[in-house]
């Protein structure tokens, strides 16, 4: 397995939606960066009320395309 696919594989196995803070920690970026990407629709996300959440499978797919 190549290093490029290791992180998407790990993320894909997470059984619940991720918060911006959780995703930021996994991607080693700031929470603000995650919110900016979500607002610009550059990373797949969905809303539950006012909360932004991230589907691990969609994020893994997005990472593999990069």
PDB file of N, CA and C in Angstrom:
ATOM      1  N   UNK A   1       0.852  -1.175   0.000  1.00  0.00           N
ATOM      2  CA  UNK A   1       0.000   0.000   0.000  1.00  0.00           C
ATOM      3  C   UNK A   1       0.897   1.237   0.000  1.00  0.00           C
ATOM      4  N   UNK A   2       0.566   2.209  -0.855  1.00  0.00           N
ATOM      5  CA  UNK A   2       1.373   3.425  -0.904  1.00  0.00           C
ATOM      6  C   UNK A   2       0.972   4.380   0.217  1.00  0.00           C
ATOM      7  N   UNK A   3       1.890   5.257   0.584  1.00  0.00           N
ATOM      8  CA  UNK A   3       1.618   6.235   1.639  1.00  0.00           C
ATOM      9  C   UNK A   3       0.472   7.165   1.270  1.00  0.00           C
ATOM     10  N   UNK A   4       0.304   7.436  -0.039  1.00  0.00           N
ATOM     11  CA  UNK A   4      -0.738   8.354  -0.490  1.00  0.00           C
ATOM     12  C   UNK A   4      -2.132   7.823  -0.175  1.00  0.00           C
ATOM     13  N   UNK A   5      -2.287   6.502  -0.115  1.00  0.00           N
ATOM     14  CA  UNK A   5      -3.593   5.919   0.165  1.00  0.00           C
ATOM     15  C   UNK A   5      -3.795   5.549   1.624  1.00  0.00           C
ATOM     16  N   UNK A   6      -2.770   5.640   2.429  1.00  0.00           N
ATOM     17  CA  UNK A   6      -2.871   5.229   3.817  1.00  0.00           C
ATOM     18  C   UNK A   6      -3.886   6.081   4.595  1.00  0.00           C
ATOM     19  N   UNK A   7      -3.786   7.395   4.510  1.00  0.00           N
ATOM     20  CA  UNK A   7      -4.699   8.275   5.235  1.00  0.00           C
ATOM     21  C   UNK A   7      -6.140   8.117   4.755  1.00  0.00           C
ATOM     22  N   UNK A   8      -6.401   8.125   3.443  1.00  0.00           N
ATOM     23  CA  UNK A   8      -7.797   7.902   3.015  1.00  0.00           C
ATOM     24  C   UNK A   8      -8.358   6.572   3.508  1.00  0.00           C
ATOM     25  N   UNK A   9      -7.525   5.527   3.517  1.00  0.00           N
ATOM     26  CA  UNK A   9      -7.991   4.229   4.003  1.00  0.00           C
ATOM     27  C   UNK A   9      -8.367   4.299   5.480  1.00  0.00           C
ATOM     28  N   UNK A  10      -7.553   5.004   6.265  1.00  0.00           N
ATOM     29  CA  UNK A  10      -7.846   5.165   7.700  1.00  0.00           C
ATOM     30  C   UNK A  10      -9.137   5.944   7.903  1.00  0.00           C
ATOM     31  N   UNK A  11      -9.280   7.037   7.189  1.00  0.00           N
ATOM     32  CA  UNK A  11     -10.460   7.900   7.340  1.00  0.00           C
ATOM     33  C   UNK A  11     -11.722   7.149   6.929  1.00  0.00           C
ATOM     34  N   UNK A  12     -11.626   6.393   5.851  1.00  0.00           N
ATOM     35  CA  UNK A  12     -12.783   5.667   5.326  1.00  0.00           C
ATOM     36  C   UNK A  12     -13.357   4.667   6.329  1.00  0.00           C
ATOM     37  N   UNK A  13     -12.541   4.172   7.219  1.00  0.00           N
ATOM     38  CA  UNK A  13     -12.976   3.168   8.200  1.00  0.00           C
ATOM     39  C   UNK A  13     -13.683   3.772   9.417  1.00  0.00           C
ATOM     40  N   UNK A  14     -13.672   5.086   9.547  1.00  0.00           N
ATOM     41  CA  UNK A  14     -14.325   5.734  10.684  1.00  0.00           C
ATOM     42  C   UNK A  14     -15.839   5.577  10.517  1.00  0.00           C
ATOM     43  N   UNK A  15     -16.529   5.052  11.528  1.00  0.00           N
ATOM     44  CA  UNK A  15     -17.951   4.702  11.371  1.00  0.00           C
ATOM     45  C   UNK A  15     -18.951   5.829  11.645  1.00  0.00           C
ATOM     46  N   UNK A  16     -18.486   7.052  11.795  1.00  0.00           N
ATOM     47  CA  UNK A  16     -19.403   8.152  12.105  1.00  0.00           C
ATOM     48  C   UNK A  16     -18.949   9.421  11.400  1.00  0.00           C
ATOM     49  N   UNK A  17     -19.856  10.366  11.270  1.00  0.00           N
ATOM     50  CA  UNK A  17     -19.522  11.649  10.660  1.00  0.00           C
ATOM     51  C   UNK A  17     -18.479  12.369  11.512  1.00  0.00           C
ATOM     52  N   UNK A  18     -17.615  13.109  10.846  1.00  0.00           N
ATOM     53  CA  UNK A  18     -16.545  13.828  11.536  1.00  0.00           C
ATOM     54  C   UNK A  18     -16.889  15.291  11.724  1.00  0.00           C
ATOM     55  N   UNK A  19     -16.435  15.859  12.811  1.00  0.00           N
ATOM     56  CA  UNK A  19     -16.546  17.298  13.017  1.00  0.00           C
ATOM     57  C   UNK A  19     -15.372  17.964  12.306  1.00  0.00           C
ATOM     58  N   UNK A  20     -15.422  19.270  12.172  1.00  0.00           N
ATOM     59  CA  UNK A  20     -14.318  20.007  11.564  1.00  0.00           C
ATOM     60  C   UNK A  20     -13.046  19.838  12.384  1.00  0.00           C
ATOM     61  N   UNK A  21     -13.171  19.839  13.687  1.00  0.00           N
ATOM     62  CA  UNK A  21     -11.996  19.676  14.556  1.00  0.00           C
ATOM     63  C   UNK A  21     -11.362  18.299  14.370  1.00  0.00           C
ATOM     64  N   UNK A  22     -12.181  17.268  14.285  1.00  0.00           N
ATOM     65  CA  UNK A  22     -11.659  15.914  14.095  1.00  0.00           C
ATOM     66  C   UNK A  22     -10.963  15.783  12.744  1.00  0.00           C
ATOM     67  N   UNK A  23     -11.601  16.308  11.697  1.00  0.00           N
ATOM     68  CA  UNK A  23     -11.011  16.227  10.365  1.00  0.00           C
ATOM     69  C   UNK A  23      -9.735  17.052  10.280  1.00  0.00           C
ATOM     70  N   UNK A  24      -9.741  18.214  10.897  1.00  0.00           N
ATOM     71  CA  UNK A  24      -8.540  19.050  10.906  1.00  0.00           C
ATOM     72  C   UNK A  24      -7.368  18.324  11.542  1.00  0.00           C
ATOM     73  N   UNK A  25      -7.620  17.633  12.623  1.00  0.00           N
ATOM     74  CA  UNK A  25      -6.559  16.887  13.299  1.00  0.00           C
ATOM     75  C   UNK A  25      -6.032  15.767  12.399  1.00  0.00           C
ATOM     76  N   UNK A  26      -6.924  15.060  11.732  1.00  0.00           N
ATOM     77  CA  UNK A  26      -6.513  13.973  10.843  1.00  0.00           C
ATOM     78  C   UNK A  26      -5.685  14.480   9.663  1.00  0.00           C
ATOM     79  N   UNK A  27      -6.060  15.649   9.137  1.00  0.00           N
ATOM     80  CA  UNK A  27      -5.377  16.198   7.964  1.00  0.00           C
ATOM     81  C   UNK A  27      -4.217  17.115   8.329  1.00  0.00           C
ATOM     82  N   UNK A  28      -4.024  17.360   9.621  1.00  0.00           N
ATOM     83  CA  UNK A  28      -2.943  18.225  10.118  1.00  0.00           C
ATOM     84  C   UNK A  28      -3.044  19.638   9.557  1.00  0.00           C
ATOM     85  N   UNK A  29      -4.263  20.170   9.581  1.00  0.00           N
ATOM     86  CA  UNK A  29      -4.515  21.561   9.207  1.00  0.00           C
ATOM     87  C   UNK A  29      -5.365  22.190  10.302  1.00  0.00           C
ATOM     88  N   UNK A  30      -5.591  23.481  10.198  1.00  0.00           N
ATOM     89  CA  UNK A  30      -6.397  24.142  11.217  1.00  0.00           C
ATOM     90  C   UNK A  30      -7.892  23.900  10.975  1.00  0.00           C
ATOM     91  N   UNK A  31      -8.637  24.056  12.020  1.00  0.00           N
ATOM     92  CA  UNK A  31     -10.103  23.938  11.936  1.00  0.00           C
ATOM     93  C   UNK A  31     -10.663  25.017  11.004  1.00  0.00           C
ATOM     94  N   UNK A  32     -10.070  26.191  11.050  1.00  0.00           N
ATOM     95  CA  UNK A  32     -10.499  27.297  10.188  1.00  0.00           C
ATOM     96  C   UNK A  32     -10.308  26.925   8.718  1.00  0.00           C
ATOM     97  N   UNK A  33      -9.199  26.265   8.399  1.00  0.00           N
ATOM     98  CA  UNK A  33      -8.960  25.822   7.025  1.00  0.00           C
ATOM     99  C   UNK A  33     -10.058  24.873   6.570  1.00  0.00           C
ATOM    100  N   UNK A  34     -10.451  23.959   7.430  1.00  0.00           N
ATOM    101  CA  UNK A  34     -11.523  23.015   7.094  1.00  0.00           C
ATOM    102  C   UNK A  34     -12.824  23.772   6.837  1.00  0.00           C
ATOM    103  N   UNK A  35     -13.150  24.727   7.699  1.00  0.00           N
ATOM    104  CA  UNK A  35     -14.370  25.515   7.491  1.00  0.00           C
ATOM    105  C   UNK A  35     -14.312  26.309   6.193  1.00  0.00           C
ATOM    106  N   UNK A  36     -13.155  26.874   5.863  1.00  0.00           N
ATOM    107  CA  UNK A  36     -13.016  27.628   4.610  1.00  0.00           C
ATOM    108  C   UNK A  36     -13.201  26.725   3.399  1.00  0.00           C
ATOM    109  N   UNK A  37     -12.617  25.538   3.445  1.00  0.00           N
ATOM    110  CA  UNK A  37     -12.776  24.582   2.345  1.00  0.00           C
ATOM    111  C   UNK A  37     -14.238  24.163   2.196  1.00  0.00           C
ATOM    112  N   UNK A  38     -14.904  23.949   3.320  1.00  0.00           N
ATOM    113  CA  UNK A  38     -16.321  23.560   3.288  1.00  0.00           C
ATOM    114  C   UNK A  38     -17.179  24.686   2.722  1.00  0.00           C
ATOM    115  N   UNK A  39     -16.917  25.897   3.150  1.00  0.00           N
ATOM    116  CA  UNK A  39     -17.704  27.051   2.676  1.00  0.00           C
ATOM    117  C   UNK A  39     -17.526  27.249   1.178  1.00  0.00           C
ATOM    118  N   UNK A  40     -16.312  27.014   0.685  1.00  0.00           N
ATOM    119  CA  UNK A  40     -16.022  27.159  -0.738  1.00  0.00           C
ATOM    120  C   UNK A  40     -16.435  25.921  -1.542  1.00  0.00           C
ATOM    121  N   UNK A  41     -16.995  24.930  -0.852  1.00  0.00           N
ATOM    122  CA  UNK A  41     -17.427  23.663  -1.461  1.00  0.00           C
ATOM    123  C   UNK A  41     -16.269  22.929  -2.137  1.00  0.00           C
ATOM    124  N   UNK A  42     -15.105  23.033  -1.527  1.00  0.00           N
ATOM    125  CA  UNK A  42     -13.925  22.354  -2.052  1.00  0.00           C
ATOM    126  C   UNK A  42     -13.679  21.025  -1.356  1.00  0.00           C
ATOM    127  N   UNK A  43     -14.413  20.778  -0.263  1.00  0.00           N
ATOM    128  CA  UNK A  43     -14.337  19.505   0.446  1.00  0.00           C
ATOM    129  C   UNK A  43     -15.778  19.061   0.700  1.00  0.00           C
ATOM    130  N   UNK A  44     -16.072  17.771   0.534  1.00  0.00           N
ATOM    131  CA  UNK A  44     -17.459  17.329   0.725  1.00  0.00           C
ATOM    132  C   UNK A  44     -17.889  17.432   2.192  1.00  0.00           C
ATOM    133  N   UNK A  45     -19.070  18.012   2.386  1.00  0.00           N
ATOM    134  CA  UNK A  45     -19.597  18.164   3.741  1.00  0.00           C
ATOM    135  C   UNK A  45     -21.121  18.200   3.690  1.00  0.00           C
ATOM    136  N   UNK A  46     -21.718  18.142   4.857  1.00  0.00           N
ATOM    137  CA  UNK A  46     -23.165  18.302   4.971  1.00  0.00           C
ATOM    138  C   UNK A  46     -23.456  19.008   6.278  1.00  0.00           C
ATOM    139  N   UNK A  47     -24.670  19.506   6.406  1.00  0.00           N
ATOM    140  CA  UNK A  47     -25.061  20.238   7.612  1.00  0.00           C
ATOM    141  C   UNK A  47     -26.138  19.475   8.362  1.00  0.00           C
ATOM    142  N   UNK A  48     -26.039  19.571   9.677  1.00  0.00           N
ATOM    143  CA  UNK A  48     -27.099  19.119  10.573  1.00  0.00           C
ATOM    144  C   UNK A  48     -27.422  20.359  11.396  1.00  0.00           C
ATOM    145  N   UNK A  49     -28.503  21.023  11.018  1.00  0.00           N
ATOM    146  CA  UNK A  49     -28.808  22.315  11.636  1.00  0.00           C
ATOM    147  C   UNK A  49     -27.720  23.301  11.273  1.00  0.00           C
ATOM    148  N   UNK A  50     -27.063  23.853  12.276  1.00  0.00           N
ATOM    149  CA  UNK A  50     -25.980  24.806  12.014  1.00  0.00           C
ATOM    150  C   UNK A  50     -24.600  24.148  12.046  1.00  0.00           C
ATOM    151  N   UNK A  51     -24.563  22.859  12.320  1.00  0.00           N
ATOM    152  CA  UNK A  51     -23.287  22.140  12.431  1.00  0.00           C
ATOM    153  C   UNK A  51     -22.855  21.578  11.079  1.00  0.00           C
ATOM    154  N   UNK A  52     -21.580  21.720  10.767  1.00  0.00           N
ATOM    155  CA  UNK A  52     -21.000  21.151   9.550  1.00  0.00           C
ATOM    156  C   UNK A  52     -20.379  19.809   9.922  1.00  0.00           C
ATOM    157  N   UNK A  53     -20.688  18.783   9.137  1.00  0.00           N
ATOM    158  CA  UNK A  53     -20.132  17.456   9.371  1.00  0.00           C
ATOM    159  C   UNK A  53     -19.557  16.911   8.073  1.00  0.00           C
ATOM    160  N   UNK A  54     -18.694  15.901   8.199  1.00  0.00           N
ATOM    161  CA  UNK A  54     -17.978  15.347   7.055  1.00  0.00           C
ATOM    162  C   UNK A  54     -18.129  13.839   7.041  1.00  0.00           C
ATOM    163  N   UNK A  55     -18.606  13.303   5.916  1.00  0.00           N
ATOM    164  CA  UNK A  55     -18.760  11.856   5.742  1.00  0.00           C
ATOM    165  C   UNK A  55     -17.371  11.278   5.462  1.00  0.00           C
ATOM    166  N   UNK A  56     -16.891  10.370   6.284  1.00  0.00           N
ATOM    167  CA  UNK A  56     -15.542   9.816   6.101  1.00  0.00           C
ATOM    168  C   UNK A  56     -15.317   9.190   4.723  1.00  0.00           C
ATOM    169  N   UNK A  57     -16.332   8.510   4.181  1.00  0.00           N
ATOM    170  CA  UNK A  57     -16.168   7.902   2.862  1.00  0.00           C
ATOM    171  C   UNK A  57     -16.024   8.957   1.773  1.00  0.00           C
ATOM    172  N   UNK A  58     -16.788  10.028   1.866  1.00  0.00           N
ATOM    173  CA  UNK A  58     -16.701  11.112   0.879  1.00  0.00           C
ATOM    174  C   UNK A  58     -15.355  11.831   0.988  1.00  0.00           C
ATOM    175  N   UNK A  59     -14.883  12.027   2.210  1.00  0.00           N
ATOM    176  CA  UNK A  59     -13.591  12.687   2.413  1.00  0.00           C
ATOM    177  C   UNK A  59     -12.458  11.814   1.870  1.00  0.00           C
ATOM    178  N   UNK A  60     -12.536  10.507   2.108  1.00  0.00           N
ATOM    179  CA  UNK A  60     -11.510   9.584   1.598  1.00  0.00           C
ATOM    180  C   UNK A  60     -11.482   9.618   0.071  1.00  0.00           C
ATOM    181  N   UNK A  61     -12.639   9.627  -0.543  1.00  0.00           N
ATOM    182  CA  UNK A  61     -12.725   9.697  -2.007  1.00  0.00           C
ATOM    183  C   UNK A  61     -12.117  11.007  -2.507  1.00  0.00           C
ATOM    184  N   UNK A  62     -12.428  12.105  -1.826  1.00  0.00           N
ATOM    185  CA  UNK A  62     -11.891  13.420  -2.167  1.00  0.00           C
ATOM    186  C   UNK A  62     -10.359  13.428  -2.061  1.00  0.00           C
ATOM    187  N   UNK A  63      -9.825  12.847  -1.006  1.00  0.00           N
ATOM    188  CA  UNK A  63      -8.373  12.792  -0.830  1.00  0.00           C
ATOM    189  C   UNK A  63      -7.706  11.974  -1.936  1.00  0.00           C
ATOM    190  N   UNK A  64      -8.322  10.904  -2.345  1.00  0.00           N
ATOM    191  CA  UNK A  64      -7.736  10.055  -3.392  1.00  0.00           C
ATOM    192  C   UNK A  64      -7.693  10.767  -4.738  1.00  0.00           C
ATOM    193  N   UNK A  65      -8.604  11.702  -4.961  1.00  0.00           N
ATOM    194  CA  UNK A  65      -8.626  12.448  -6.231  1.00  0.00           C
ATOM    195  C   UNK A  65      -7.558  13.530  -6.267  1.00  0.00           C
ATOM    196  N   UNK A  66      -7.028  13.905  -5.136  1.00  0.00           N
ATOM    197  CA  UNK A  66      -6.050  15.002  -5.091  1.00  0.00           C
ATOM    198  C   UNK A  66      -4.685  14.542  -5.546  1.00  0.00           C
TER     199      UNK A  66
END
